[in-house]
Coordinates of C-alpha atoms in Angstrom, one line a residue:
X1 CA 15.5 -63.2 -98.6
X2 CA 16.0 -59.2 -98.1
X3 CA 14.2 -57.5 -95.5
X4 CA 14.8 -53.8 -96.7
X5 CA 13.9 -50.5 -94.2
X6 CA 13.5 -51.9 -91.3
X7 CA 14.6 -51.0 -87.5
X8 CA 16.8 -51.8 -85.6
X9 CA 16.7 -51.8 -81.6
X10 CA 19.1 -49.2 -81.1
X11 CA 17.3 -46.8 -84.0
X12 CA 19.2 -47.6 -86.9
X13 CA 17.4 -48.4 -90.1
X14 CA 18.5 -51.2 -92.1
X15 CA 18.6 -54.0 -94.9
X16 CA 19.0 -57.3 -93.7
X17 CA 20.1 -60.3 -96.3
X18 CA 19.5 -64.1 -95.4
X19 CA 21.5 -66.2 -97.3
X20 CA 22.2 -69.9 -96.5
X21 CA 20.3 -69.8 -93.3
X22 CA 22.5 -67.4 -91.8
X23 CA 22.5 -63.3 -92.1
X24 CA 24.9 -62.1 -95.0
X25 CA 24.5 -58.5 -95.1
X26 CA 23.4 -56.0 -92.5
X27 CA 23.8 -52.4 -94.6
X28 CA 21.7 -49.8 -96.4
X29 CA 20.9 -49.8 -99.9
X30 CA 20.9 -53.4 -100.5
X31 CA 19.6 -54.4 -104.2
X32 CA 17.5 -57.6 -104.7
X33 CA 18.5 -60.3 -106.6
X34 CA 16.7 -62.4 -109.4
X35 CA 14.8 -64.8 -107.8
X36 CA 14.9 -62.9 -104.5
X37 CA 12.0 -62.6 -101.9
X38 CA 11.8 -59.1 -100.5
X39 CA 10.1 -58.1 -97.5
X40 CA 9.3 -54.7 -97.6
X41 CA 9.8 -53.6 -93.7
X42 CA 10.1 -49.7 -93.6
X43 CA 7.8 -48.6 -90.3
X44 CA 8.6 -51.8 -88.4
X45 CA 11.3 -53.3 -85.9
X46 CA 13.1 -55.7 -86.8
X47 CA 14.6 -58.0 -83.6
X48 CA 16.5 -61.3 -83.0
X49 CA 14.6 -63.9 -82.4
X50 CA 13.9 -64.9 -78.9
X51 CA 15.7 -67.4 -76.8
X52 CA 13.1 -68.9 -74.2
X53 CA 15.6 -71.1 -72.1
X54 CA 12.9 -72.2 -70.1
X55 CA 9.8 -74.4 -71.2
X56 CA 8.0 -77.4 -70.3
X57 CA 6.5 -78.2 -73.6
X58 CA 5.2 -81.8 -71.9
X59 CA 6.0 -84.3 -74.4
X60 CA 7.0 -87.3 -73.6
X61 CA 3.7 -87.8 -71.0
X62 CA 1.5 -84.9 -71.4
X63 CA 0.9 -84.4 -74.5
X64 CA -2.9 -83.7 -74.3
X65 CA -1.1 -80.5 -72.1
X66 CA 1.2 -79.4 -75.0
X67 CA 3.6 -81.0 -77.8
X68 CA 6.5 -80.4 -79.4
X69 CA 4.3 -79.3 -82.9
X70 CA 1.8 -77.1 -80.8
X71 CA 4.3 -75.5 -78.5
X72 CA 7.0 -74.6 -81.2
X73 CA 3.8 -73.0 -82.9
X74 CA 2.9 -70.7 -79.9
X75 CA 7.1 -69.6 -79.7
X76 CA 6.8 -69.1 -83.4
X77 CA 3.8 -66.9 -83.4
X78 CA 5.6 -64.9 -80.4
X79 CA 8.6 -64.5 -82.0
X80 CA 10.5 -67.0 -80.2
X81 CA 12.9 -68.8 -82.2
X82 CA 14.7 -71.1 -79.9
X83 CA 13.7 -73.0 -76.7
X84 CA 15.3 -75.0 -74.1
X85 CA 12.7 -77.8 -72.9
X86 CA 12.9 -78.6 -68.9
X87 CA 13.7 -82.8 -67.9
X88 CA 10.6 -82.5 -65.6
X89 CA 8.5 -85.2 -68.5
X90 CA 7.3 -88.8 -68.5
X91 CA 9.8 -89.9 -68.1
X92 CA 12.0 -87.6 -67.0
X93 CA 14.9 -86.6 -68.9
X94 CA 18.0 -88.3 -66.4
X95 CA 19.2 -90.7 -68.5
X96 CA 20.3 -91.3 -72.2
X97 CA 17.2 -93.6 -73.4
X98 CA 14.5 -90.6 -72.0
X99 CA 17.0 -87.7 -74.2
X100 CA 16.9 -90.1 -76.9
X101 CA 12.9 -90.8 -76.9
X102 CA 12.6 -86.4 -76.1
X103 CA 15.1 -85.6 -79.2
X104 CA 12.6 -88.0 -81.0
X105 CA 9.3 -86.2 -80.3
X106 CA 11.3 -82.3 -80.9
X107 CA 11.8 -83.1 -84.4
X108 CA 8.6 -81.8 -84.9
X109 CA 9.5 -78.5 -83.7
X110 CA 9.0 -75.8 -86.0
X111 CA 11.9 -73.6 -83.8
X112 CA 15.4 -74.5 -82.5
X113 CA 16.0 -76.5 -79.0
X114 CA 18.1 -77.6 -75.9
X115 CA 16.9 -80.0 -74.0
X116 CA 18.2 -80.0 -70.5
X117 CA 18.8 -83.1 -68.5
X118 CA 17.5 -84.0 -64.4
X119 CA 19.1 -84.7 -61.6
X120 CA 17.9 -87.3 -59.0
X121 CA 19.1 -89.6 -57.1
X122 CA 18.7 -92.0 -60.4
X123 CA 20.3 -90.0 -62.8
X124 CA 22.6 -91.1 -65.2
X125 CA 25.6 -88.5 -65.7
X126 CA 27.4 -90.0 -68.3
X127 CA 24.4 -91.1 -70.5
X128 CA 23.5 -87.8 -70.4
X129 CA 26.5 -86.5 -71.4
X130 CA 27.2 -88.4 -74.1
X131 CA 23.9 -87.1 -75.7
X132 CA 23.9 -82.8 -76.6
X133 CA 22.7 -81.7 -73.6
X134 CA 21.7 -78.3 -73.7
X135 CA 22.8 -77.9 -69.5
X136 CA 21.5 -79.2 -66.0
X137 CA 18.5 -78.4 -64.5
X138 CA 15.9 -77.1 -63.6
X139 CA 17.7 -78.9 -60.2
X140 CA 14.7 -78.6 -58.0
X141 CA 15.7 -77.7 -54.4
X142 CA 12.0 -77.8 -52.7
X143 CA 10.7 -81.1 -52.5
X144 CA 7.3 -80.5 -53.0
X145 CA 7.7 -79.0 -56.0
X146 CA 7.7 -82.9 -57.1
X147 CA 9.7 -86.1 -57.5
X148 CA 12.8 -84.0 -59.1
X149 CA 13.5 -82.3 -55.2
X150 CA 16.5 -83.3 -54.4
X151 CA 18.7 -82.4 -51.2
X152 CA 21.7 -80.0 -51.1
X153 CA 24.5 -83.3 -51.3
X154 CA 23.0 -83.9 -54.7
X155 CA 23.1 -80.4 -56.3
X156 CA 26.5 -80.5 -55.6
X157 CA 27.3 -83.4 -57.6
X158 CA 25.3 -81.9 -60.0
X159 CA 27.6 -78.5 -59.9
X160 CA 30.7 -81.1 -59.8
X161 CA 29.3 -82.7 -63.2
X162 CA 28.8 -79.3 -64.7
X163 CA 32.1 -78.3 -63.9
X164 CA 33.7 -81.0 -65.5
X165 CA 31.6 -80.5 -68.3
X166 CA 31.5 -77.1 -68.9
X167 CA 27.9 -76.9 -68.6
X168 CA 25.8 -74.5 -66.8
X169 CA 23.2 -75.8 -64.4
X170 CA 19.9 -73.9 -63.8
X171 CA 18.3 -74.1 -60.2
X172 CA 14.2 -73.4 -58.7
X173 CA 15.1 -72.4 -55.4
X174 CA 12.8 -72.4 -52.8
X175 CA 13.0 -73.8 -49.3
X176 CA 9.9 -76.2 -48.6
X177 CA 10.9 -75.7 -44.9
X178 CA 9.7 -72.0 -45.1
X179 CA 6.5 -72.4 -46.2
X180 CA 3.7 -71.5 -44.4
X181 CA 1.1 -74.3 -43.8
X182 CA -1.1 -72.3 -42.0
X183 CA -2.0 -70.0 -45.2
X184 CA -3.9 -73.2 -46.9
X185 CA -6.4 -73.5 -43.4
X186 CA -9.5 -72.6 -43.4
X187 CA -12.7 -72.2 -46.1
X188 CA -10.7 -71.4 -49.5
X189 CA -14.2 -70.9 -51.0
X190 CA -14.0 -72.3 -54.9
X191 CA -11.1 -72.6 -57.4
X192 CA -12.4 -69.2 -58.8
X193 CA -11.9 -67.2 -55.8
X194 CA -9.7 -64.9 -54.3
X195 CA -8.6 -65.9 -51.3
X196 CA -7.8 -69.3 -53.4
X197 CA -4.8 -68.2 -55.2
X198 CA -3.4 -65.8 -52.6
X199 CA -3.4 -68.6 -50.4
X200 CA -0.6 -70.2 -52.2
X201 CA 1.0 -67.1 -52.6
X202 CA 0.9 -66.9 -48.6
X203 CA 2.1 -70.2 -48.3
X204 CA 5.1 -70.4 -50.4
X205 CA 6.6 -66.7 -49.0
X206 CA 8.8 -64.9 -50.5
X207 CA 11.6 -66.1 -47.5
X208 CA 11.4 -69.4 -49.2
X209 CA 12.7 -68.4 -52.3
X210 CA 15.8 -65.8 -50.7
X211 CA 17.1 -68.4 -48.8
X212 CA 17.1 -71.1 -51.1
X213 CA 18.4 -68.5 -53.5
X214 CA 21.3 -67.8 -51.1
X215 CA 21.9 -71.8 -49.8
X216 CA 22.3 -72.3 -53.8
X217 CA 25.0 -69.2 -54.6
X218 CA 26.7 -70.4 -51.2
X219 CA 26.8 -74.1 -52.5
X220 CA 27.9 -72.8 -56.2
X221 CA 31.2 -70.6 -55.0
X222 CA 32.5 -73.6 -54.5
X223 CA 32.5 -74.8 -57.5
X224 CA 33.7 -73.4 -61.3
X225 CA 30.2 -73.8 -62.8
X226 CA 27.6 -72.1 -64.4
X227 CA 24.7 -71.6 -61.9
X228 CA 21.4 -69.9 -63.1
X229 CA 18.4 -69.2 -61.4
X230 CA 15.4 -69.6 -62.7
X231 CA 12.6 -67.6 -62.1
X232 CA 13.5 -65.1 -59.6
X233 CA 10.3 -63.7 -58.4
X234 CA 11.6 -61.2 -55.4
X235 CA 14.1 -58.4 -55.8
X236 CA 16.0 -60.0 -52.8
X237 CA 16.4 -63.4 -54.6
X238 CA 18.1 -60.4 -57.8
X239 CA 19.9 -58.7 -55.4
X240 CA 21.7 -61.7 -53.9
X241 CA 22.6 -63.1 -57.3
X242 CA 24.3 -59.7 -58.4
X243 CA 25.9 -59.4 -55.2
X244 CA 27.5 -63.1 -55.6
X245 CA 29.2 -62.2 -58.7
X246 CA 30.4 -58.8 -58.2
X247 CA 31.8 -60.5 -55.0
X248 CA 33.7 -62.9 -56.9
X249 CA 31.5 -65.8 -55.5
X250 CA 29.1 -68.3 -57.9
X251 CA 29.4 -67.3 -61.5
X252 CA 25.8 -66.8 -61.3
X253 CA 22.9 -64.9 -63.1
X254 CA 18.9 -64.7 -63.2
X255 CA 15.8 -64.7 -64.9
X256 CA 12.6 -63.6 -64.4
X257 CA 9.4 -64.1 -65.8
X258 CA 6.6 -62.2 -67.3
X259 CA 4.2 -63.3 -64.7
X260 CA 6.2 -62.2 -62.0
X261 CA 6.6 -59.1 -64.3
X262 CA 3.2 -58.7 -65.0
X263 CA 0.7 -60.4 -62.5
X264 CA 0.9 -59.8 -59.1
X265 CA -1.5 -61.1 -55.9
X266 CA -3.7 -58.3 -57.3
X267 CA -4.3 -60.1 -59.9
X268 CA -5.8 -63.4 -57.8
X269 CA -9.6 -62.6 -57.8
X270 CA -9.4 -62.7 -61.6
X271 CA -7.0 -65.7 -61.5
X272 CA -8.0 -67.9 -58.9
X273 CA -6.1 -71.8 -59.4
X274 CA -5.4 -70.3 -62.4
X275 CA -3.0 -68.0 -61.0
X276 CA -1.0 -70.8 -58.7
X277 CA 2.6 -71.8 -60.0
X278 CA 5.7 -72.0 -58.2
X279 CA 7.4 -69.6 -57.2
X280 CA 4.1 -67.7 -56.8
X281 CA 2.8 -64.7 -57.9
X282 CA 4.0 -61.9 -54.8
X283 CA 2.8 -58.5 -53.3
X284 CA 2.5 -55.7 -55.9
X285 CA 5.1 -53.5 -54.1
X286 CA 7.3 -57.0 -55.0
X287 CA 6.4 -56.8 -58.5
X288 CA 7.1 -53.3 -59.0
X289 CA 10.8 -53.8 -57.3
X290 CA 11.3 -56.5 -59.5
X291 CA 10.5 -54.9 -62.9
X292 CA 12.5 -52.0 -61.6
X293 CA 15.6 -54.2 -61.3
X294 CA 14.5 -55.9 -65.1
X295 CA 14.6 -52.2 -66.1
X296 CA 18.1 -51.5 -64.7
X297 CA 20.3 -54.2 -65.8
X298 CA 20.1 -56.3 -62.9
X299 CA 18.3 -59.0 -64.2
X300 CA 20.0 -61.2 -67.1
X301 CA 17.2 -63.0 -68.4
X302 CA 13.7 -63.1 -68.9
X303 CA 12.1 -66.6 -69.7
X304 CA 8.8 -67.8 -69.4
X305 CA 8.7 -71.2 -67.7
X306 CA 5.7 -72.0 -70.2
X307 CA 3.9 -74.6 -67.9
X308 CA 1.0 -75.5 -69.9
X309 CA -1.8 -77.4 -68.4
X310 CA -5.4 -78.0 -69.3
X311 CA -8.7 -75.9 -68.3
X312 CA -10.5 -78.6 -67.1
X313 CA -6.9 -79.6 -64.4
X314 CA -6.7 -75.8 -63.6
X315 CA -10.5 -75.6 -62.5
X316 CA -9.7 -78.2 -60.0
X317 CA -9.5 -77.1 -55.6
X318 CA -6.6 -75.4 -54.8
X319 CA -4.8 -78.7 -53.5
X320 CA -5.5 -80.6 -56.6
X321 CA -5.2 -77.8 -59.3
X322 CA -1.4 -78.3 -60.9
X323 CA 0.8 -75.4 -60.7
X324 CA 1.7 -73.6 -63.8
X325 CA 1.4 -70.7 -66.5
X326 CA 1.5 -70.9 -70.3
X327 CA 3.4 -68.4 -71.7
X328 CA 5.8 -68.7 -74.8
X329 CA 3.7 -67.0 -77.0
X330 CA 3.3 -63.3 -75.1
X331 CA 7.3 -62.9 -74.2
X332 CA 8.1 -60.8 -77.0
X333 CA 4.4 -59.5 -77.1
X334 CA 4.3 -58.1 -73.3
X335 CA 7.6 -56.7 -73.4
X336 CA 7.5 -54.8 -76.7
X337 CA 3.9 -53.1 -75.2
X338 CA 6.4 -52.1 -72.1
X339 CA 8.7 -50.4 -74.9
X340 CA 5.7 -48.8 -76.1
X341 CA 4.4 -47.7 -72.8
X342 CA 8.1 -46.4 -72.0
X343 CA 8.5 -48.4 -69.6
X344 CA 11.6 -50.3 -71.1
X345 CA 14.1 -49.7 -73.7
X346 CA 13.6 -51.8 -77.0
X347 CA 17.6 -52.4 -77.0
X348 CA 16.9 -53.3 -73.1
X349 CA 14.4 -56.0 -74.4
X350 CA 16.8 -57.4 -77.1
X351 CA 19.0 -58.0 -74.4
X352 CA 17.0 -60.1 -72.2
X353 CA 14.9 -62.0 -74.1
X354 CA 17.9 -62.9 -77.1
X355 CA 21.4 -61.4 -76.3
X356 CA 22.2 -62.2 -72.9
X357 CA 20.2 -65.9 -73.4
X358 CA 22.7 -66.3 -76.2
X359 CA 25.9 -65.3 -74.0
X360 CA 24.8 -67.0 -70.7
X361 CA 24.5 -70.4 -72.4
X362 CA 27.1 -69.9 -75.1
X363 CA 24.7 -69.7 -78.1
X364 CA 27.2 -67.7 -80.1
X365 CA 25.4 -67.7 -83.7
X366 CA 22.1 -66.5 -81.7
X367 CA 20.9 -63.2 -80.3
X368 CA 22.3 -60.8 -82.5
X369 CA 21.8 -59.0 -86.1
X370 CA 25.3 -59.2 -87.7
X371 CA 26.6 -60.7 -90.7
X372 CA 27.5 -64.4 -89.6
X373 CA 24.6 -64.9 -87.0
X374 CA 22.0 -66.9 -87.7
X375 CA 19.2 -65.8 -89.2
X376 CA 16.6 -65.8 -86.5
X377 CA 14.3 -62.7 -86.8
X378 CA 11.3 -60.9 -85.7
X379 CA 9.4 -58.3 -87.8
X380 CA 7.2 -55.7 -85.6
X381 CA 5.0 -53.2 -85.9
X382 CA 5.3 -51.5 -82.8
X383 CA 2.4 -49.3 -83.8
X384 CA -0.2 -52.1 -83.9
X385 CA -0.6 -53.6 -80.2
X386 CA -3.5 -56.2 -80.1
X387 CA -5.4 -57.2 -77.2
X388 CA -4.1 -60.9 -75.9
X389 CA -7.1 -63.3 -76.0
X390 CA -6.7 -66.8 -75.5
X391 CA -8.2 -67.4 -78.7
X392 CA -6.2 -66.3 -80.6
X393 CA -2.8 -68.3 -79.6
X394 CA -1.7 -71.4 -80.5
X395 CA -0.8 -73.1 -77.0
X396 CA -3.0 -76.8 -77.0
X397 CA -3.8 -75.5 -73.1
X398 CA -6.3 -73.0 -74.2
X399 CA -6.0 -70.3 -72.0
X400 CA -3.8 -67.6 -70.5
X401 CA -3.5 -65.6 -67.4
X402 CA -3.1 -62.7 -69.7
X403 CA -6.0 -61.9 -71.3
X404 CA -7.1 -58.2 -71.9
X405 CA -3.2 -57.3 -71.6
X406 CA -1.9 -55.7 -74.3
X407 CA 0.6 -57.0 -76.8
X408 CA 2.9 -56.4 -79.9
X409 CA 3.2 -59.4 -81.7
X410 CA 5.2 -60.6 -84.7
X411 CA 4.2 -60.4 -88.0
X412 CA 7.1 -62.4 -89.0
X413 CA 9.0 -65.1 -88.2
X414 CA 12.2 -66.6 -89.0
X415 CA 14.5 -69.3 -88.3
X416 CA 17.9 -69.8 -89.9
X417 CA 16.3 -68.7 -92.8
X418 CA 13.1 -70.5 -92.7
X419 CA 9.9 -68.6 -92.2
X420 CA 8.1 -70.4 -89.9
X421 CA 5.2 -67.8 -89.3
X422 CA 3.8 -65.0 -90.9
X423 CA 0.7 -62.7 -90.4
X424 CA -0.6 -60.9 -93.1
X425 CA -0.4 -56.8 -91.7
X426 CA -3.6 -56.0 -93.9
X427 CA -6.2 -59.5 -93.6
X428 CA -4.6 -60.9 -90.0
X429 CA -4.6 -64.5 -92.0
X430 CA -1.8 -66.4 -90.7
X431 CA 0.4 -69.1 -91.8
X432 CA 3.0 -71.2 -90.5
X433 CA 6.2 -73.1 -91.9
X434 CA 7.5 -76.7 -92.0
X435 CA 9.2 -78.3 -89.0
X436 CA 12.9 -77.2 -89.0
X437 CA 14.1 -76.5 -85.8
X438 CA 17.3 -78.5 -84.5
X439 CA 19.3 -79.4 -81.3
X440 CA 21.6 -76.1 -81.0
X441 CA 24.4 -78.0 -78.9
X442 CA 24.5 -80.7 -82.1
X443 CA 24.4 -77.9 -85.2

């Protein structure tokens, strides 16, 4: 395949050549050969594909929630290219028999994988090991976040593990003993109200997450591993984990999401149950600080924690309603209408969503246009933003707490050479590819 005209992040206009699943040429003037598709690009972007390292695409379990087929689909039609799936399944991923029976089910995927492996007080290190784990975690540190809370004595075998392994190990931090019980009292009113999802927003507070942030980085110094955490949702929680490594403490970095980058308790009267997940969404002056500090280079990553779950559990009262966003499909999409409002810089968004991804968890052949890379790309028109409507993705949930946002989304999709989705610019009819997506720590 050549891909002649098209443009780069940083401004440069370019052909690209795909040969063997892997990108052979990046240079101007490139002439097709016999046999040779050619994709025709002048007027559109051309990215790496996105790395998602954080998804919960439910199967083994839950797989009237998502599977591997319908999830990979989503991250396909949103340019995402690779995805690392989270142990929190049934059963969870501790032990070499549930990676085996996981590995199983994501050979359906139409897009790359990691899968990452649990830690409880049941896990099984070495089975794990022995399989390609992708890294550790998401290490819960809040109990009620579920049955995969586990204390500090355990994260630090975890971090020992890791260590020894070279692997990094990804962290939710929040505190449980912080929480404020007192925000769930009281008439709610329905699961479509306001004061429904703020509540949860009051009662997991923002202190939750700093100091759990903090307990973990103070935990990780000690240790020569790899700690990331996941979904950052204060600038604090940013703040700390910048400060740690320009200290010389925890070789640490972040992510955020695009709900916390997008949604914030503003947001609840149109959300209600719909809008609780954990960490929650914050105060709007939170949000802002926090895209400021995505704008700035202070965070490394922005995933999505895609947390699919069906309308009919997310209509439920506020203490029965699961906790949990879908959002694989609208990472690229949200962030590329930030570029367009000038908000961000496209070569800021490349970095975020595919470069750094690829260089925090050591995916060298990902992330990057260059001769040698594989060849996982994203054609966009950044001139033809659509409207997100839950209709129109691919998630098995249904639904998404972004629509009537405004999106760019691919119009093609490629994976080590593969097209695995393509929308026609002209009639919108889309198509999608065969299954090919693989294990990246076994390739």
């Amino acid at each position: 395949m050549l891909i002649t005209g098209a443009e780069l992040a940083d401004g440069r206009v370019r052909d690209v050549r795909i040969r063997d699943g892997t990108i052979a040429r990046v240079a101007t003037g490139l002439d097709a050969a016999a046999g040779e598709r050619v994709v025709e690009a002048r007027g559109r972007h051309i990215l790496p594909g996105a790395i998602d390292v954080h998804v919960h695409f439910r199967e083994p379990g839950a797989s009237h929630k998502e599977t591997w087929r319908s999830g990979s689909k989503s991250a396909a039609a949103g340019g995402v290219t690779c995805v690392v799936d989270q142990p929190n399944t049934s059963p969870p991923t501790v032990d070499g028999a549930a990676f085996d029976e996981k590995s199983t089910l994501a050979s359906s995927s139409l897009v790359d994988y990691g899968i990452n492996g649990g830690v409880t007080g049941d896990w099984d290190p070495e089975g794990l090991f022995e399989r390609p784990l992708f890294a550790l975690g998401e290490v819960f540190l809040a109990d009620s976040t579920g049955d995969m809370g586990i204390a500090l004595d355990l994260f630090e075998e975890a971090l020992a593990e890791a260590a020894d392994r070279d692997v990094p190990v990804t962290v939710h931090a929040e505190d449980e003993t912080l929480f404020d019980d007192g925000a769930l009292d009281g008439d709610l009113g329905g699961p479509g109200t306001a004061a429904v999802a703020d509540a949860w927003s009051a009662y997991r507070t923002a202190d939750a997450e700093i100091a759990a942030v903090e307990r973990a980085l103070d935990a990780a110094a000690g240790f020569d591993s790899q700690v990331h955490i996941a979904h950052t949702s204060t600038p604090e929680a940013i703040d700390a984990v910048a400060d740690a490594r320009e200290s010389g403490g925890a070789a640490a970095t972040c992510e955020v999401t695009p709900h916390h980058l997008f949604l914030s308790r503003e947001n609840a009267g149109r959300l209600g149950t719909f809008g609780r997940m954990n960490p929650p969404l914050r105060s709007e002056a939170r949000r802002t600080a926090v895209f400021e500090r995505l704008r700035d280079g202070d965070v490394d990553v922005v995933a999505t924690d895609h947390a699919p779950h069906t309308v009919e559990e997310k209509r439920r009262g506020l203490s029965d309603a699961p906790s949990g966003v879908p959002g694989v499909e609208t990472l690229y999409p949200l962030l590329l209408e930030s570029v367009r409002n000038g908000e961000l810089s496209m070569e800021r968004v490349r970095d975020v969503v595919a470069a750094n991804p690829a260089s925090v968890f050591g995916l060298s052949a990902k992330g990057r246009i260059a001769e040698g890379a594989d060849a996982d790309l994203v054609l966009v028109d950044m001139a033809d933003p659509r409207e997100i409507e839950a209709g129109a993705l691919h998630s098995a949930c249904g639904w998404t707490p972004f629509e009537g946002l405004r999106g760019v989304f691919p119009e093609l999709t490629v994976v080590r050479g593969s097209v695995v989705y393509e929308r026609d610019p002209i009639t919108g009819a889309e198509s999608f590819g065969d299954p090919v997506g693989r294990n990246v720590r076994s390739a």
